[in-house]
């Protein structure tokens, strides 16, 4: 017998029929002898309907009152799912965020969970009940209703799993797991059975948007085994665990877990800047001040007392970044500013990388064999990223996927 | 400066535009320097929508989960009304039932309010805020969500007014007050400025369904001045007060406040029953056992050792009552059972009746002048009721309204 926390998103509970399907899925685990806590989102469309009502009244509604309004969405779902379970003969009880209670700070619309009192839930589980909890919502010590912001229901599920010391937290989504890369680019892409939190964070932040980064960080911090599964298809999904747990599994660590990529990249080059201390800050500081995030940075070796800076930003920020540079970098005496929004970033991710040499050379050789020029290179402990021309992206991903035998 | 509790029902908050109108009405009182607490219902249609969702899942949903589901209705309204007030520049804060908290017992779907902690509301009022409270809902000591049953938002408003020792509780409805009789029958019917709780209970239970009886009883018990007004039309409405407060007003008490009537009546006569002790109970006991409510009862004087019983029931219960009688009364030796569903009941109501003689004789003379036969007579301290043929009802009401000069 295990204690399992499951999370179903808005699409999975989008109408009565789907809620009844979720009830059947939950029942299967109960039949197998497990204790189950279910966190659910608002029925899809409901949040938009409520937001539209609010915006008919106020352009910028009070965040406190928006939280009061929106949290009704999950409250409807928990009642309906509990009814569906009861209709099938399973004892179930619903809890809103404040009933658990899930205590948060008072930052309305993006509150952070501070504490979960799991006594009530444990007591209901021990009475043989399925506990259905409203995701996305909490309550402040003063008794104000809060919401957790985007992806909040995932966070609720992971936080509940941590508080209950659950054996597993299962996130049901519209994909059936985490893949070695995007199957639309590489049809041979394979679903990963296991991936570490750190790998997932690299894969997620680079475009494989299966889980909200915040909930992965949370799971990682509290070492909650997290499983991503499809709410439609059968299958074991992908299990996310810590690196230590991975080692305990006694499996051979793959060199590379997956290839992430992003087309949402643009490159800026500042050429011929006088090479003196502080110049990097003088160029990049104003970019940060404009709330533009900088990703990769390269500074060329100085030639004749001048140097070149190259960095990447999200493609949507290119225009704003260029305007900032034209004001500040030219004042510093830069010769020229060149922009390029036809680039892409590709990253090989894998915890096995740390203990194996030769990954980078195989990667670079593979790209060279395909005549693909590498414009920038960046590395972390478990990742090698390259910037290449956008037109080569698919070919590069396919070639590397084959070269590292990720389809095996 | 007064402390006023206002209640707006589902129709008054049925869409965004109407919610904005309610905000304007509330603002008017704030501008006049009053402190205002507003209790609101779910937007009209919302409760039906949610109930339909539940019934798609379960024929008889769990009452606990129905309460979780339905209370989202008012929660949406309190958020939207608070936003509308804020949009107009008024500081407002919303509270659900559990946030106040409004403590109830645990009888889901028809809970009774046991205690209201008014500290939070008072503190917000003293900070100059309008407090918007979800009607119809409360919370048990265990933290379960409850609803108060039909007319629950009226009860919430009256209970809040009692807890806050408010100067007045204003119930906004689709009528502009309590009338001397139904204006559809007597176009000259006049709106009453003041009526006592006891009179209102007699008028309400006889068909003038302006307020839920329970909220009037509650207001009477806690001596909360209650005002019924239209949410659409301007006007002072009708003030409901206790008889003592009425006396303090130093107004001349009217003999008769109003004429109530009901067509939902049927008469049963049990003829030729042996006149011996206990026979009334033997005839009427089985009727009560069948959950049929008996209204007026007459027993004729005994002749030749037998007597006749006549009593009235709601018209819908006539068939069931007849079946019970046929089984039991015939066993007692009754000669015949006669049913009549072409009757109506008419009641003159007024606290002034107690101290004035001659009301009954004027009433009977007026009916006699119109050749209207009285079939049964019943009296209480503040009411004289008669049963007459249904076909004479309108004529009788009009004649009595004129005879007692209720249009003056």
PDB file of N, CA and C in Angstrom, chain A residues 230-290:
ATOM      1  N   UNK A 230      -0.024  10.653 -18.791  1.00  0.00           N
ATOM      2  CA  UNK A 230      -1.144  11.148 -19.576  1.00  0.00           C
ATOM      3  C   UNK A 230      -2.452  10.833 -18.869  1.00  0.00           C
ATOM      4  N   UNK A 231      -3.387  11.802 -18.879  1.00  0.00           N
ATOM      5  CA  UNK A 231      -4.701  11.528 -18.293  1.00  0.00           C
ATOM      6  C   UNK A 231      -5.591  10.783 -19.281  1.00  0.00           C
ATOM      7  N   UNK A 232      -5.126  10.656 -20.524  1.00  0.00           N
ATOM      8  CA  UNK A 232      -5.942   9.988 -21.544  1.00  0.00           C
ATOM      9  C   UNK A 232      -5.424   8.574 -21.828  1.00  0.00           C
ATOM     10  N   UNK A 233      -4.089   8.471 -22.025  1.00  0.00           N
ATOM     11  CA  UNK A 233      -3.494   7.189 -22.400  1.00  0.00           C
ATOM     12  C   UNK A 233      -3.016   6.418 -21.179  1.00  0.00           C
ATOM     13  N   UNK A 234      -2.992   5.106 -21.279  1.00  0.00           N
ATOM     14  CA  UNK A 234      -2.378   4.281 -20.244  1.00  0.00           C
ATOM     15  C   UNK A 234      -0.859   4.388 -20.368  1.00  0.00           C
ATOM     16  N   UNK A 235      -0.131   4.020 -19.331  1.00  0.00           N
ATOM     17  CA  UNK A 235       1.323   4.027 -19.416  1.00  0.00           C
ATOM     18  C   UNK A 235       1.945   4.549 -18.156  1.00  0.00           C
ATOM     19  N   UNK A 236       3.210   4.180 -17.935  1.00  0.00           N
ATOM     20  CA  UNK A 236       3.875   4.507 -16.678  1.00  0.00           C
ATOM     21  C   UNK A 236       4.442   5.908 -16.619  1.00  0.00           C
ATOM     22  N   UNK A 237       4.408   6.628 -17.744  1.00  0.00           N
ATOM     23  CA  UNK A 237       4.908   7.993 -17.741  1.00  0.00           C
ATOM     24  C   UNK A 237       6.394   8.074 -17.459  1.00  0.00           C
ATOM     25  N   UNK A 238       6.809   9.236 -16.963  1.00  0.00           N
ATOM     26  CA  UNK A 238       8.216   9.460 -16.622  1.00  0.00           C
ATOM     27  C   UNK A 238       8.321   9.801 -15.146  1.00  0.00           C
ATOM     28  N   UNK A 239       9.244   9.117 -14.470  1.00  0.00           N
ATOM     29  CA  UNK A 239       9.440   9.377 -13.042  1.00  0.00           C
ATOM     30  C   UNK A 239      10.590  10.355 -12.863  1.00  0.00           C
ATOM     31  N   UNK A 240      10.326  11.423 -12.094  1.00  0.00           N
ATOM     32  CA  UNK A 240      11.367  12.404 -11.788  1.00  0.00           C
ATOM     33  C   UNK A 240      11.833  12.159 -10.358  1.00  0.00           C
ATOM     34  N   UNK A 241      13.156  11.977 -10.204  1.00  0.00           N
ATOM     35  CA  UNK A 241      13.688  11.723  -8.866  1.00  0.00           C
ATOM     36  C   UNK A 241      14.995  12.479  -8.674  1.00  0.00           C
ATOM     37  N   UNK A 242      15.500  12.475  -7.461  1.00  0.00           N
ATOM     38  CA  UNK A 242      16.773  13.139  -7.190  1.00  0.00           C
ATOM     39  C   UNK A 242      17.919  12.274  -7.714  1.00  0.00           C
ATOM     40  N   UNK A 243      19.097  12.871  -7.853  1.00  0.00           N
ATOM     41  CA  UNK A 243      20.235  12.129  -8.374  1.00  0.00           C
ATOM     42  C   UNK A 243      20.630  10.992  -7.431  1.00  0.00           C
ATOM     43  N   UNK A 244      20.512  11.240  -6.099  1.00  0.00           N
ATOM     44  CA  UNK A 244      20.849  10.177  -5.142  1.00  0.00           C
ATOM     45  C   UNK A 244      19.921   8.979  -5.327  1.00  0.00           C
ATOM     46  N   UNK A 245      18.598   9.265  -5.444  1.00  0.00           N
ATOM     47  CA  UNK A 245      17.650   8.170  -5.635  1.00  0.00           C
ATOM     48  C   UNK A 245      17.939   7.441  -6.937  1.00  0.00           C
ATOM     49  N   UNK A 246      18.379   8.207  -7.917  1.00  0.00           N
ATOM     50  CA  UNK A 246      18.713   7.623  -9.206  1.00  0.00           C
ATOM     51  C   UNK A 246      19.835   6.603  -9.020  1.00  0.00           C
ATOM     52  N   UNK A 247      20.853   7.015  -8.237  1.00  0.00           N
ATOM     53  CA  UNK A 247      21.973   6.100  -7.998  1.00  0.00           C
ATOM     54  C   UNK A 247      21.514   4.840  -7.275  1.00  0.00           C
ATOM     55  N   UNK A 248      20.542   5.032  -6.346  1.00  0.00           N
ATOM     56  CA  UNK A 248      20.038   3.873  -5.606  1.00  0.00           C
ATOM     57  C   UNK A 248      19.334   2.880  -6.526  1.00  0.00           C
ATOM     58  N   UNK A 249      18.834   3.407  -7.653  1.00  0.00           N
ATOM     59  CA  UNK A 249      18.093   2.531  -8.576  1.00  0.00           C
ATOM     60  C   UNK A 249      19.005   1.488  -9.205  1.00  0.00           C
ATOM     61  N   UNK A 250      20.351   1.749  -9.101  1.00  0.00           N
ATOM     62  CA  UNK A 250      21.318   0.799  -9.643  1.00  0.00           C
ATOM     63  C   UNK A 250      21.151   0.614 -11.145  1.00  0.00           C
ATOM     64  N   UNK A 251      20.698   1.659 -11.821  1.00  0.00           N
ATOM     65  CA  UNK A 251      20.614   1.616 -13.278  1.00  0.00           C
ATOM     66  C   UNK A 251      21.863   2.271 -13.838  1.00  0.00           C
ATOM     67  N   UNK A 252      22.241   1.908 -15.024  1.00  0.00           N
ATOM     68  CA  UNK A 252      23.353   2.600 -15.646  1.00  0.00           C
ATOM     69  C   UNK A 252      22.869   3.980 -16.054  1.00  0.00           C
ATOM     70  N   UNK A 253      23.608   4.980 -15.654  1.00  0.00           N
ATOM     71  CA  UNK A 253      23.196   6.330 -15.988  1.00  0.00           C
ATOM     72  C   UNK A 253      23.453   6.600 -17.457  1.00  0.00           C
ATOM     73  N   UNK A 254      22.458   7.053 -18.180  1.00  0.00           N
ATOM     74  CA  UNK A 254      22.707   7.371 -19.583  1.00  0.00           C
ATOM     75  C   UNK A 254      23.600   8.606 -19.658  1.00  0.00           C
ATOM     76  N   UNK A 255      24.465   8.641 -20.676  1.00  0.00           N
ATOM     77  CA  UNK A 255      25.307   9.824 -20.861  1.00  0.00           C
ATOM     78  C   UNK A 255      24.427  11.042 -21.063  1.00  0.00           C
ATOM     79  N   UNK A 256      23.479  10.894 -21.951  1.00  0.00           N
ATOM     80  CA  UNK A 256      22.611  11.998 -22.330  1.00  0.00           C
ATOM     81  C   UNK A 256      21.167  11.562 -22.131  1.00  0.00           C
ATOM     82  N   UNK A 257      20.389  12.369 -21.431  1.00  0.00           N
ATOM     83  CA  UNK A 257      18.973  12.041 -21.249  1.00  0.00           C
ATOM     84  C   UNK A 257      18.129  12.587 -22.377  1.00  0.00           C
ATOM     85  N   UNK A 258      18.458  13.778 -22.823  1.00  0.00           N
ATOM     86  CA  UNK A 258      17.622  14.349 -23.861  1.00  0.00           C
ATOM     87  C   UNK A 258      18.255  15.550 -24.533  1.00  0.00           C
ATOM     88  N   UNK A 259      17.620  15.954 -25.598  1.00  0.00           N
ATOM     89  CA  UNK A 259      18.069  17.123 -26.338  1.00  0.00           C
ATOM     90  C   UNK A 259      16.955  18.160 -26.306  1.00  0.00           C
ATOM     91  N   UNK A 260      17.212  19.285 -25.694  1.00  0.00           N
ATOM     92  CA  UNK A 260      16.231  20.365 -25.666  1.00  0.00           C
ATOM     93  C   UNK A 260      16.645  21.413 -26.681  1.00  0.00           C
ATOM     94  N   UNK A 261      15.665  22.142 -27.177  1.00  0.00           N
ATOM     95  CA  UNK A 261      16.027  23.202 -28.122  1.00  0.00           C
ATOM     96  C   UNK A 261      15.004  24.311 -28.072  1.00  0.00           C
ATOM     97  N   UNK A 262      15.394  25.459 -28.580  1.00  0.00           N
ATOM     98  CA  UNK A 262      14.500  26.615 -28.570  1.00  0.00           C
ATOM     99  C   UNK A 262      14.801  27.501 -29.765  1.00  0.00           C
ATOM    100  N   UNK A 263      13.717  27.884 -30.414  1.00  0.00           N
ATOM    101  CA  UNK A 263      13.859  28.840 -31.526  1.00  0.00           C
ATOM    102  C   UNK A 263      13.659  30.279 -31.044  1.00  0.00           C
ATOM    103  N   UNK A 264      13.234  30.386 -29.792  1.00  0.00           N
ATOM    104  CA  UNK A 264      12.912  31.710 -29.262  1.00  0.00           C
ATOM    105  C   UNK A 264      14.185  32.411 -28.793  1.00  0.00           C
ATOM    106  N   UNK A 265      15.104  32.607 -29.725  1.00  0.00           N
ATOM    107  CA  UNK A 265      16.422  33.149 -29.383  1.00  0.00           C
ATOM    108  C   UNK A 265      16.805  34.211 -30.402  1.00  0.00           C
ATOM    109  N   UNK A 266      17.548  35.183 -29.929  1.00  0.00           N
ATOM    110  CA  UNK A 266      18.122  36.174 -30.839  1.00  0.00           C
ATOM    111  C   UNK A 266      19.503  36.539 -30.305  1.00  0.00           C
ATOM    112  N   UNK A 267      20.388  36.939 -31.218  1.00  0.00           N
ATOM    113  CA  UNK A 267      21.781  37.185 -30.853  1.00  0.00           C
ATOM    114  C   UNK A 267      22.120  38.644 -31.119  1.00  0.00           C
ATOM    115  N   UNK A 268      22.847  39.267 -30.222  1.00  0.00           N
ATOM    116  CA  UNK A 268      23.330  40.628 -30.423  1.00  0.00           C
ATOM    117  C   UNK A 268      24.848  40.628 -30.304  1.00  0.00           C
ATOM    118  N   UNK A 269      25.495  41.280 -31.268  1.00  0.00           N
ATOM    119  CA  UNK A 269      26.945  41.393 -31.216  1.00  0.00           C
ATOM    120  C   UNK A 269      27.311  42.866 -31.124  1.00  0.00           C
ATOM    121  N   UNK A 270      28.163  43.168 -30.159  1.00  0.00           N
ATOM    122  CA  UNK A 270      28.666  44.544 -30.019  1.00  0.00           C
ATOM    123  C   UNK A 270      30.146  44.474 -30.405  1.00  0.00           C
ATOM    124  N   UNK A 271      30.488  45.072 -31.528  1.00  0.00           N
ATOM    125  CA  UNK A 271      31.840  44.918 -32.079  1.00  0.00           C
ATOM    126  C   UNK A 271      32.709  46.134 -31.752  1.00  0.00           C
ATOM    127  N   UNK A 272      34.030  45.839 -31.535  1.00  0.00           N
ATOM    128  CA  UNK A 272      35.017  46.909 -31.376  1.00  0.00           C
ATOM    129  C   UNK A 272      34.825  47.783 -30.162  1.00  0.00           C
ATOM    130  N   UNK A 273      34.542  47.158 -29.027  1.00  0.00           N
ATOM    131  CA  UNK A 273      34.416  47.935 -27.798  1.00  0.00           C
ATOM    132  C   UNK A 273      35.813  48.053 -27.174  1.00  0.00           C
ATOM    133  N   UNK A 274      36.214  49.268 -26.706  1.00  0.00           N
ATOM    134  CA  UNK A 274      37.506  49.388 -26.037  1.00  0.00           C
ATOM    135  C   UNK A 274      37.569  48.396 -24.862  1.00  0.00           C
ATOM    136  N   UNK A 275      38.636  47.605 -24.786  1.00  0.00           N
ATOM    137  CA  UNK A 275      38.746  46.535 -23.785  1.00  0.00           C
ATOM    138  C   UNK A 275      39.328  47.064 -22.491  1.00  0.00           C
ATOM    139  N   UNK A 276      38.438  47.495 -21.581  1.00  0.00           N
ATOM    140  CA  UNK A 276      38.922  47.976 -20.277  1.00  0.00           C
ATOM    141  C   UNK A 276      38.022  47.432 -19.168  1.00  0.00           C
ATOM    142  N   UNK A 277      38.542  47.419 -17.930  1.00  0.00           N
ATOM    143  CA  UNK A 277      37.754  46.837 -16.843  1.00  0.00           C
ATOM    144  C   UNK A 277      36.378  47.514 -16.724  1.00  0.00           C
ATOM    145  N   UNK A 278      35.345  46.700 -16.482  1.00  0.00           N
ATOM    146  CA  UNK A 278      34.013  47.257 -16.250  1.00  0.00           C
ATOM    147  C   UNK A 278      33.173  47.408 -17.492  1.00  0.00           C
ATOM    148  N   UNK A 279      33.761  47.143 -18.656  1.00  0.00           N
ATOM    149  CA  UNK A 279      33.010  47.398 -19.886  1.00  0.00           C
ATOM    150  C   UNK A 279      31.848  46.412 -20.054  1.00  0.00           C
ATOM    151  N   UNK A 280      32.037  45.155 -19.608  1.00  0.00           N
ATOM    152  CA  UNK A 280      30.964  44.163 -19.720  1.00  0.00           C
ATOM    153  C   UNK A 280      29.745  44.632 -18.939  1.00  0.00           C
ATOM    154  N   UNK A 281      30.020  45.139 -17.721  1.00  0.00           N
ATOM    155  CA  UNK A 281      28.902  45.615 -16.903  1.00  0.00           C
ATOM    156  C   UNK A 281      28.230  46.830 -17.543  1.00  0.00           C
ATOM    157  N   UNK A 282      29.091  47.704 -18.119  1.00  0.00           N
ATOM    158  CA  UNK A 282      28.523  48.915 -18.716  1.00  0.00           C
ATOM    159  C   UNK A 282      27.629  48.605 -19.915  1.00  0.00           C
ATOM    160  N   UNK A 283      27.948  47.507 -20.598  1.00  0.00           N
ATOM    161  CA  UNK A 283      27.119  47.122 -21.743  1.00  0.00           C
ATOM    162  C   UNK A 283      25.875  46.349 -21.288  1.00  0.00           C
ATOM    163  N   UNK A 284      26.084  45.373 -20.382  1.00  0.00           N
ATOM    164  CA  UNK A 284      24.988  44.457 -20.042  1.00  0.00           C
ATOM    165  C   UNK A 284      24.094  44.983 -18.922  1.00  0.00           C
ATOM    166  N   UNK A 285      24.642  45.845 -18.053  1.00  0.00           N
ATOM    167  CA  UNK A 285      23.841  46.396 -16.958  1.00  0.00           C
ATOM    168  C   UNK A 285      22.553  47.057 -17.441  1.00  0.00           C
ATOM    169  N   UNK A 286      22.664  47.971 -18.416  1.00  0.00           N
ATOM    170  CA  UNK A 286      21.435  48.641 -18.891  1.00  0.00           C
ATOM    171  C   UNK A 286      20.407  47.666 -19.494  1.00  0.00           C
ATOM    172  N   UNK A 287      20.892  46.547 -20.052  1.00  0.00           N
ATOM    173  CA  UNK A 287      19.968  45.537 -20.597  1.00  0.00           C
ATOM    174  C   UNK A 287      19.156  44.919 -19.451  1.00  0.00           C
ATOM    175  N   UNK A 288      19.849  44.546 -18.384  1.00  0.00           N
ATOM    176  CA  UNK A 288      19.162  43.977 -17.211  1.00  0.00           C
ATOM    177  C   UNK A 288      18.206  44.988 -16.609  1.00  0.00           C
ATOM    178  N   UNK A 289      18.673  46.253 -16.559  1.00  0.00           N
ATOM    179  CA  UNK A 289      17.824  47.298 -15.981  1.00  0.00           C
ATOM    180  C   UNK A 289      16.506  47.425 -16.749  1.00  0.00           C
ATOM    181  N   UNK A 290      16.549  47.068 -18.044  1.00  0.00           N
ATOM    182  CA  UNK A 290      15.336  47.152 -18.867  1.00  0.00           C
ATOM    183  C   UNK A 290      14.508  45.878 -18.739  1.00  0.00           C
TER     184      UNK A 290
END
